[in-house]
């Protein structure tokens, strides 16, 4: 941590941004575009196959200059180098943060405590590839000799959201004669529905848990074992129908999974940064090792871009800085992610964890309360569906919501006019949000006076448009890494630990006290508050 780090709101660039904000607020996107006819081409970056148009933001060239100065004054370059060189930048857990090592090519060297971790990463990838090929080809047989047709990933949080998102995103490339499902919730319905039409003889469970102690995952894993053994009878069937992805060999063995069928990762991989580790085993079985490696290649290309590109052309840095601009100066409370691509339907949910678990923090790395806003609320839905529901508020509500529109030039399913219509919609939305419709324009359409205010759109609502050639595994890797590093940039500016999750740990501990009170009649009186005591009694009473 550089010693000379000045508190965020005392940095000169912050103060300059604060006064600059007052000028910008008085401006409008209509005026900014009219004053600079080449704005739409100038305020865009093409890098790593991504066209990133940020011209429809409430900014000028000066804003970008000041934001980059803020990045410099926040020592972002040093922070990036610290992450890539394996320094323990997760200060509260005293851990390195090296998801970038998961996609480093063979031959690179990244050291943690003096040891190069890249060879271990590739050893696990090779083991995964061998296993994935055996399952895909049918040479891995279930206990009764039948090939595996169904794969169920059991995990939660970082051990679920990445695998689900990646499977859905890359479904086009998946093995269509196999079924992939994901069970995460401790609500028994999740397991029941995922398995009700499957045969245990043909089903493989991947128990994905970094710690192998998470309540939800272990409960579902035990239920899966009972479900399997109810049909297959013999304990030895477990070895053929269960594999584990974990860092905890002892617990995996205790569960009865052969540790030869355990795929490891390391404490320097955070849960929400783990979809490209062995946690991605279900993805690899679905799309095959080659596609998986090309996804890793995409991640790595974005890593290198982030590490080396000057900030004014650095996609994650620009994206992160624009987020700071709205969050901290305009007071925006949320950010919307709107992929115009059905395969990315779980991408907003995935990003919610990545962004909000990483940057939802209230103290600096040194433990001091922040006096500025940190991470915004992320949310979204794929277009065009969102247009017929919540876009109303984005267009005409009282809240400023910066949007990321994500679209692909070439569709994976070419069906008549569908893609032209889809893309026309995404372009029309960002245009309408930016420029709105004036009362004069509404009147000129023949609207009666009383209706004009209702049909007027203020405009000035900012968005980024991200255009990518097509949704390939490599493109997905780049897109995810773009957001990962944008989150990093923001966390570094806010001076928070983006890599711990004490709020999640609390959730893991809380229920433990109540479980025994529900399962057996509490001998002593309940010791909670009067609301919680009553709720518990009601639940117990309902069973009598
Ligand atoms: C992610 C969090 C959290 C975690 C889950 C599952 O960054 O740490 O979402 O991934 O709680 O944990 P396990 O993988 O240990 O079961």
CSV table of N, CA and C in Angstrom, one decimal, residues 7-25 60-71 73 325 328-329:
chain,number,residue,atom,x,y,z
A,7,UNK,N,-6.4,10.6,1.4
A,7,UNK,CA,-7.9,10.3,1.5
A,7,UNK,C,-8.6,10.7,0.2
A,8,UNK,N,-9.5,9.9,-0.2
A,8,UNK,CA,-10.1,10.1,-1.6
A,8,UNK,C,-10.6,11.5,-1.8
A,9,UNK,N,-11.4,12.0,-0.8
A,9,UNK,CA,-12.1,13.3,-1.1
A,9,UNK,C,-11.1,14.5,-0.9
A,10,UNK,N,-9.9,14.2,-0.5
A,10,UNK,CA,-8.8,15.2,-0.4
A,10,UNK,C,-7.9,15.2,-1.6
A,11,UNK,N,-8.1,14.2,-2.5
A,11,UNK,CA,-7.2,14.2,-3.6
A,11,UNK,C,-7.6,15.4,-4.5
A,12,UNK,N,-6.5,16.0,-5.1
A,12,UNK,CA,-6.8,17.2,-6.0
A,12,UNK,C,-7.8,16.9,-7.1
A,13,UNK,N,-7.6,15.8,-7.7
A,13,UNK,CA,-8.5,15.5,-8.9
A,13,UNK,C,-9.9,15.3,-8.4
A,14,UNK,N,-10.1,14.8,-7.2
A,14,UNK,CA,-11.5,14.7,-6.7
A,14,UNK,C,-12.1,16.1,-6.6
A,15,UNK,N,-11.3,17.0,-6.0
A,15,UNK,CA,-11.9,18.4,-5.8
A,15,UNK,C,-12.2,19.0,-7.2
A,16,UNK,N,-11.2,18.8,-8.1
A,16,UNK,CA,-11.5,19.4,-9.4
A,16,UNK,C,-12.7,18.8,-10.1
A,17,UNK,N,-12.9,17.5,-9.9
A,17,UNK,CA,-14.0,16.8,-10.5
A,17,UNK,C,-15.3,17.4,-9.9
A,18,UNK,N,-15.2,17.7,-8.6
A,18,UNK,CA,-16.4,18.2,-7.9
A,18,UNK,C,-16.8,19.6,-8.5
A,19,UNK,N,-15.9,20.4,-8.8
A,19,UNK,CA,-16.3,21.7,-9.4
A,19,UNK,C,-16.6,21.5,-10.9
A,20,UNK,N,-15.9,20.7,-11.6
A,20,UNK,CA,-16.2,20.4,-13.0
A,20,UNK,C,-17.7,19.8,-13.1
A,21,UNK,N,-18.1,19.0,-12.1
A,21,UNK,CA,-19.4,18.4,-12.2
A,21,UNK,C,-20.5,19.5,-12.3
A,22,UNK,N,-20.3,20.6,-11.6
A,22,UNK,CA,-21.3,21.7,-11.6
A,22,UNK,C,-21.5,22.2,-13.1
A,23,UNK,N,-20.4,22.3,-13.9
A,23,UNK,CA,-20.5,22.8,-15.3
A,23,UNK,C,-21.3,21.8,-16.1
A,24,UNK,N,-20.9,20.5,-15.9
A,24,UNK,CA,-21.5,19.5,-16.7
A,24,UNK,C,-23.0,19.4,-16.5
A,25,UNK,N,-23.4,19.5,-15.2
A,25,UNK,CA,-24.8,19.3,-14.9
A,25,UNK,C,-25.6,20.3,-15.6
A,60,UNK,N,-17.2,15.5,-20.8
A,60,UNK,CA,-16.5,16.1,-21.9
A,60,UNK,C,-15.1,15.5,-21.9
A,61,UNK,N,-14.2,16.0,-22.8
A,61,UNK,CA,-12.8,15.5,-22.8
A,61,UNK,C,-12.2,15.8,-21.4
A,62,UNK,N,-12.6,17.0,-20.9
A,62,UNK,CA,-12.0,17.4,-19.6
A,62,UNK,C,-12.4,16.4,-18.5
A,63,UNK,N,-13.6,15.9,-18.5
A,63,UNK,CA,-14.1,14.9,-17.5
A,63,UNK,C,-13.1,13.7,-17.5
A,64,UNK,N,-12.9,13.2,-18.7
A,64,UNK,CA,-12.0,12.0,-18.8
A,64,UNK,C,-10.6,12.3,-18.3
A,65,UNK,N,-10.1,13.5,-18.7
A,65,UNK,CA,-8.8,13.9,-18.2
A,65,UNK,C,-8.7,13.9,-16.7
A,66,UNK,N,-9.8,14.5,-16.1
A,66,UNK,CA,-9.8,14.6,-14.6
A,66,UNK,C,-10.0,13.2,-14.0
A,67,UNK,N,-10.8,12.4,-14.6
A,67,UNK,CA,-11.0,11.0,-14.0
A,67,UNK,C,-9.7,10.2,-14.1
A,68,UNK,N,-9.0,10.4,-15.2
A,68,UNK,CA,-7.7,9.7,-15.3
A,68,UNK,C,-6.7,10.2,-14.3
A,69,UNK,N,-6.8,11.5,-14.1
A,69,UNK,CA,-5.9,12.1,-13.0
A,69,UNK,C,-6.2,11.5,-11.6
A,70,UNK,N,-7.5,11.3,-11.5
A,70,UNK,CA,-8.0,10.7,-10.2
A,70,UNK,C,-7.4,9.2,-10.1
A,71,UNK,N,-7.4,8.5,-11.2
A,71,UNK,CA,-6.9,7.2,-11.2
A,71,UNK,C,-5.4,7.2,-10.9
A,73,UNK,N,-3.8,9.6,-9.2
A,73,UNK,CA,-3.6,10.0,-7.8
A,73,UNK,C,-4.0,8.9,-6.9
A,325,UNK,N,-17.9,8.4,-11.7
A,325,UNK,CA,-18.5,9.7,-12.0
A,325,UNK,C,-20.0,9.7,-11.6
A,328,UNK,N,-20.4,8.8,-7.6
A,328,UNK,CA,-19.9,9.7,-6.5
A,328,UNK,C,-20.2,11.2,-6.8
A,329,UNK,N,-20.5,11.6,-8.1
A,329,UNK,CA,-20.8,13.0,-8.3
A,329,UNK,C,-22.2,13.2,-8.7
